[in-house]
mmCIF file of C-alpha atoms in Angstrom:
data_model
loop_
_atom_site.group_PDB
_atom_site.id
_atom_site.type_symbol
_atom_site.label_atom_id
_atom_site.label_comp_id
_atom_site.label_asym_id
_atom_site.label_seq_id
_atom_site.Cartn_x
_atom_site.Cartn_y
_atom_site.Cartn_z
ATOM 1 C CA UNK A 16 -61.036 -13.182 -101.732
ATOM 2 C CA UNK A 17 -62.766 -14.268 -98.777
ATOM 3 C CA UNK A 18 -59.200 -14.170 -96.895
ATOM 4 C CA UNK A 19 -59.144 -10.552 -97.999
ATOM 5 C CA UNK A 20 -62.597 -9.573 -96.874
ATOM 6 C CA UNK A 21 -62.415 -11.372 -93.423
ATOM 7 C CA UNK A 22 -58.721 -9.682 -92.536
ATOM 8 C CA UNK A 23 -61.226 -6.071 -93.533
ATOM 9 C CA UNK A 24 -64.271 -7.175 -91.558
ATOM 10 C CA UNK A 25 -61.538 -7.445 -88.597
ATOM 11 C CA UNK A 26 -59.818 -4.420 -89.321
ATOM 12 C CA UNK A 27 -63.033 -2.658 -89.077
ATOM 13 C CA UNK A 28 -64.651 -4.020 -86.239
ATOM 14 C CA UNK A 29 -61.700 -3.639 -84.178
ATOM 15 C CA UNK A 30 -61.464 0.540 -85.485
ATOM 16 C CA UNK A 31 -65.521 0.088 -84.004
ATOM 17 C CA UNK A 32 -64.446 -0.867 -81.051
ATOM 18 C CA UNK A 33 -61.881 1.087 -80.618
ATOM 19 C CA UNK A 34 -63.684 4.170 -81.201
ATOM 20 C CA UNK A 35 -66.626 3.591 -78.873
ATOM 21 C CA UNK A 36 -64.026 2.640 -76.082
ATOM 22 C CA UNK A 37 -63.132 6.672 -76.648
ATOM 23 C CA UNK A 38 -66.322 7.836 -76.575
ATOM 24 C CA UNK A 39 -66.939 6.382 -73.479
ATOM 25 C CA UNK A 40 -63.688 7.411 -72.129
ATOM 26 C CA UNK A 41 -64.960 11.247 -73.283
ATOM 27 C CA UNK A 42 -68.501 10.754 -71.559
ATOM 28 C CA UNK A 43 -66.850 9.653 -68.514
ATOM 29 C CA UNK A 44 -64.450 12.592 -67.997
ATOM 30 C CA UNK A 45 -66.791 15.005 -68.749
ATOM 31 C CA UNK A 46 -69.194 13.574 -65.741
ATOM 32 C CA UNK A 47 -66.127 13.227 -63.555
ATOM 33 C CA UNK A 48 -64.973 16.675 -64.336
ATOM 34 C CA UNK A 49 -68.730 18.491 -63.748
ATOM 35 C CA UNK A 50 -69.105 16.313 -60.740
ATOM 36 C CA UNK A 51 -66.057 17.365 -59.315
ATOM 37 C CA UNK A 52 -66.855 21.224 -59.729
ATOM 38 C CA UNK A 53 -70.368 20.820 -58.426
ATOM 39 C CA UNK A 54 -68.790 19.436 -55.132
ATOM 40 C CA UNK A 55 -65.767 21.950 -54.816
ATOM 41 C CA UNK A 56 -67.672 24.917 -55.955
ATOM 42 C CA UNK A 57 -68.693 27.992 -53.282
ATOM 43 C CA UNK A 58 -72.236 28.449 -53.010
ATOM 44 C CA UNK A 59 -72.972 31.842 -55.060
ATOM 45 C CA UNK A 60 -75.489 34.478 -53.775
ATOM 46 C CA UNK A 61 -79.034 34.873 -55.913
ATOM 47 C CA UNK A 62 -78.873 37.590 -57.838
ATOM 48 C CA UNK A 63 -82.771 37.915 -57.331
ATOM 49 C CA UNK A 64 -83.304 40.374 -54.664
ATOM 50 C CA UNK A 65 -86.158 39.621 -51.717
ATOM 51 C CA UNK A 66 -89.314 41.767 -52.392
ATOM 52 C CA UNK A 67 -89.439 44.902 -50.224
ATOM 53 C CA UNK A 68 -91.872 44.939 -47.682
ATOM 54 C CA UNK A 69 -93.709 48.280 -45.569
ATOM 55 C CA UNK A 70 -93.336 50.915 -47.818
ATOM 56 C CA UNK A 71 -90.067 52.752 -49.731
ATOM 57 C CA UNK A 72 -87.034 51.766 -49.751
ATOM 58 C CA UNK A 73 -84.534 53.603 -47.343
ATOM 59 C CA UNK A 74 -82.091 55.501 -49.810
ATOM 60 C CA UNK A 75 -78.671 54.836 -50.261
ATOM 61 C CA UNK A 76 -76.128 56.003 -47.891
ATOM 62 C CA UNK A 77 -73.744 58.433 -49.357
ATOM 63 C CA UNK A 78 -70.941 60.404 -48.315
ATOM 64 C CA UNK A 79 -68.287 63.384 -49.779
ATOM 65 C CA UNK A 80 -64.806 62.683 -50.786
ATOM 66 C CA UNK A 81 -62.136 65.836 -49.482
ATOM 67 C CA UNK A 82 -59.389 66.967 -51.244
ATOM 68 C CA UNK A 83 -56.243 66.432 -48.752
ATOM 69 C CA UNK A 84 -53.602 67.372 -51.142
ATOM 70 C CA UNK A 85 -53.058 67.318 -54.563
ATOM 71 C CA UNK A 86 -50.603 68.596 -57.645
ATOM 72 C CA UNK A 87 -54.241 69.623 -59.174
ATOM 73 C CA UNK A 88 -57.220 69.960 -56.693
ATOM 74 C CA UNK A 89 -57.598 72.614 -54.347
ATOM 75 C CA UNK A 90 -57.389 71.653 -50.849
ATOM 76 C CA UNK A 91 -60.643 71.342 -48.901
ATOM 77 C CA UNK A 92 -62.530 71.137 -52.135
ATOM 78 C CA UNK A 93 -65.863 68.466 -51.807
ATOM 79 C CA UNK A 94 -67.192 65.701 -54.117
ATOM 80 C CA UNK A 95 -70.411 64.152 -53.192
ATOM 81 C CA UNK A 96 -71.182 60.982 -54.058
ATOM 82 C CA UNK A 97 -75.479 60.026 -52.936
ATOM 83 C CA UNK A 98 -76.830 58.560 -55.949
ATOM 84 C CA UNK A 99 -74.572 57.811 -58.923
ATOM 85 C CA UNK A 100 -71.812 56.771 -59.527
ATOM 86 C CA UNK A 101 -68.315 59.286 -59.368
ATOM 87 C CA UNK A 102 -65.372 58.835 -61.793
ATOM 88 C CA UNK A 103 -62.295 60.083 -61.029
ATOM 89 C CA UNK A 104 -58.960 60.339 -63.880
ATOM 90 C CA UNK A 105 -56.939 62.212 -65.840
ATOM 91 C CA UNK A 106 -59.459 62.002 -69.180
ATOM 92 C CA UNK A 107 -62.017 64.927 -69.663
ATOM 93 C CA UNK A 108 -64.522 61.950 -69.431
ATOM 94 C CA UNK A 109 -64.578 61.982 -65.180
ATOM 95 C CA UNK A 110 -66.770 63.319 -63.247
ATOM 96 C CA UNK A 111 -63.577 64.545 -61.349
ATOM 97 C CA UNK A 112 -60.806 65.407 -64.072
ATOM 98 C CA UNK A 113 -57.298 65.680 -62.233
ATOM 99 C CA UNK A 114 -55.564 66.502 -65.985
ATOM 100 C CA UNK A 115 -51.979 67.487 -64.295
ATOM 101 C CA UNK A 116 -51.905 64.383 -62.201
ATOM 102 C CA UNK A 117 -49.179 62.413 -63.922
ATOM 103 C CA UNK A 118 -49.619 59.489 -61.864
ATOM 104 C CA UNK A 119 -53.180 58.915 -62.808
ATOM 105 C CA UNK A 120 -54.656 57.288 -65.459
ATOM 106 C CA UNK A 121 -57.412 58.509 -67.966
ATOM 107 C CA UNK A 122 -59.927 56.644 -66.257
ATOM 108 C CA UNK A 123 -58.575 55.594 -62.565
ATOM 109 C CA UNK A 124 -61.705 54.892 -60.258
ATOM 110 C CA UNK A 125 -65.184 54.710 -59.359
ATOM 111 C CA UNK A 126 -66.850 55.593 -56.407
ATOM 112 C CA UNK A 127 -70.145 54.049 -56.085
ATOM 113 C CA UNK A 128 -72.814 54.436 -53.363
ATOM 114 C CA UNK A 129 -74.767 51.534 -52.400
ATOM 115 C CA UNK A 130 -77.493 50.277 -50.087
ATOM 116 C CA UNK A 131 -74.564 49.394 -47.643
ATOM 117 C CA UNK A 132 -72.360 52.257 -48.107
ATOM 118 C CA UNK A 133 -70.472 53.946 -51.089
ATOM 119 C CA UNK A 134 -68.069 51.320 -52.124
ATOM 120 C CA UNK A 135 -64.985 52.347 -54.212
ATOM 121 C CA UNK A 136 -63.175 50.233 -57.178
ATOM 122 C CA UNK A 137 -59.966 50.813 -59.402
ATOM 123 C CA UNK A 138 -60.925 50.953 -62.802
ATOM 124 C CA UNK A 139 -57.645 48.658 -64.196
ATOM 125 C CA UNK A 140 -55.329 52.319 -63.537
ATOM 126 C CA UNK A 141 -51.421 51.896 -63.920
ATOM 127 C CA UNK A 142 -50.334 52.732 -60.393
ATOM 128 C CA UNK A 143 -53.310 51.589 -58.645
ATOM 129 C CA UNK A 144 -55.244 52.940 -56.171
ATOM 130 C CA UNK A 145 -54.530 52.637 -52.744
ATOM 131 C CA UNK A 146 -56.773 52.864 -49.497
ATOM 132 C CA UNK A 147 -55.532 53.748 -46.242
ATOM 133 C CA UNK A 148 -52.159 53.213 -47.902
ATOM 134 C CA UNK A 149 -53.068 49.853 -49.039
ATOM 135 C CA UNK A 150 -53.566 48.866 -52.551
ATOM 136 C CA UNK A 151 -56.899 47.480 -53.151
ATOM 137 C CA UNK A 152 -57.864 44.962 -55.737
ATOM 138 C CA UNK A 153 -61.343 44.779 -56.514
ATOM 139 C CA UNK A 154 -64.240 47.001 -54.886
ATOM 140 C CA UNK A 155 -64.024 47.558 -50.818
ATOM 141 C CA UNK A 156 -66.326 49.812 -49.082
ATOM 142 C CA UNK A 157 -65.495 52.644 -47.300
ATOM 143 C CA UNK A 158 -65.687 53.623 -43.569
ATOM 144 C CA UNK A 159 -65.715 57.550 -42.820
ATOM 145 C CA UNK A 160 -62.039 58.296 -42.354
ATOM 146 C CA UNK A 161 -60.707 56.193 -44.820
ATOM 147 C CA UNK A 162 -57.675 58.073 -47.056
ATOM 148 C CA UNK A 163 -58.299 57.156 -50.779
ATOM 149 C CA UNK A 164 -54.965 57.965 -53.098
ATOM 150 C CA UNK A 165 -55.453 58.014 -56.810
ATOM 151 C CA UNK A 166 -52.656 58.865 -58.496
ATOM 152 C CA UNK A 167 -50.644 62.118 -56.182
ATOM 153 C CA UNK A 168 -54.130 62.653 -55.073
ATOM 154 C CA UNK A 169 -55.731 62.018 -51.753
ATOM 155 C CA UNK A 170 -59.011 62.233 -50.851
ATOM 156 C CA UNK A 171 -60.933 61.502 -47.184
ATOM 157 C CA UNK A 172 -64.209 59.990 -47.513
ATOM 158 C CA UNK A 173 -66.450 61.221 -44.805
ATOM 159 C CA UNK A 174 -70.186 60.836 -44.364
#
């Protein structure tokens, strides 16, 4: 009996041992692996904005997007965008609705104005959307000039 109960008492103080070596092994690759992303991580802008100082805030900058050509839009046509934002897509939902435009999708971009200038994003669209003939991923700001294609549309943004 006492064989019996010795060979357990071993049994079990090795399974102790061998599950605290593990928990330290956890502990000490979690701190490695937070340590290691604190160090290689970019320092992130505050999202806490400086308090304004001498009066009202200048307004945004805005600007107008013209139709260049387009199966849909008329030529010369203007869409301004000042203070909100300006959706442009195939779906009835847009601010600009370009229905016939086969090559867009139901909800292709946003234009958005901004303190430093009106700053335009593709919405996840199918084809993309392309400034100055170059796709863009993510939002980019726009300079006056700049050729914005959604779909077979363009458009100039000008100030």
């Amino acid at each position: 009996m006492t064989l019996a109960s010795t060979r357990l008492e071993e049994v079990l103080l090795a399974l102790k041992i061998a599950f605290l070596v593990l928990l330290y092994a956890l502990i000490w690759r979690i701190i490695r692996t937070v340590s290691r992303d604190m160090r290689v991580a970019p320092a992130q802008e505050s999202f806490i904005m400086a308090p304004v100082t001498g009066g009202p805030a200048p307004p945004a900058p805005g600007g107008r997007l013209v139709v260049q050509e387009s199966p849909v839009l008329k030529e010369g046509d203007e869409y301004s965008v000042d203070s909100a934002p300006l959706t442009i897509g195939r779906g009835g939902q847009n601010d600009v609705a370009i229905d016939g435009d086969e090559f867009a999708s139901s909800r292709h971009v946003r234009f958005e104005p901004r303190r430093d200038g009106v700053w335009v994003q593709d919405l996840g669209s199918t084809n993309g959307t392309y400034v100055n003939g170059v796709r863009i991923e993510g939002a980019q700001r726009l300079e006056p000039g700049d050729v914005i294609r959604v779909g077979e549309t363009d458009l100039r943004f000008d100030l």
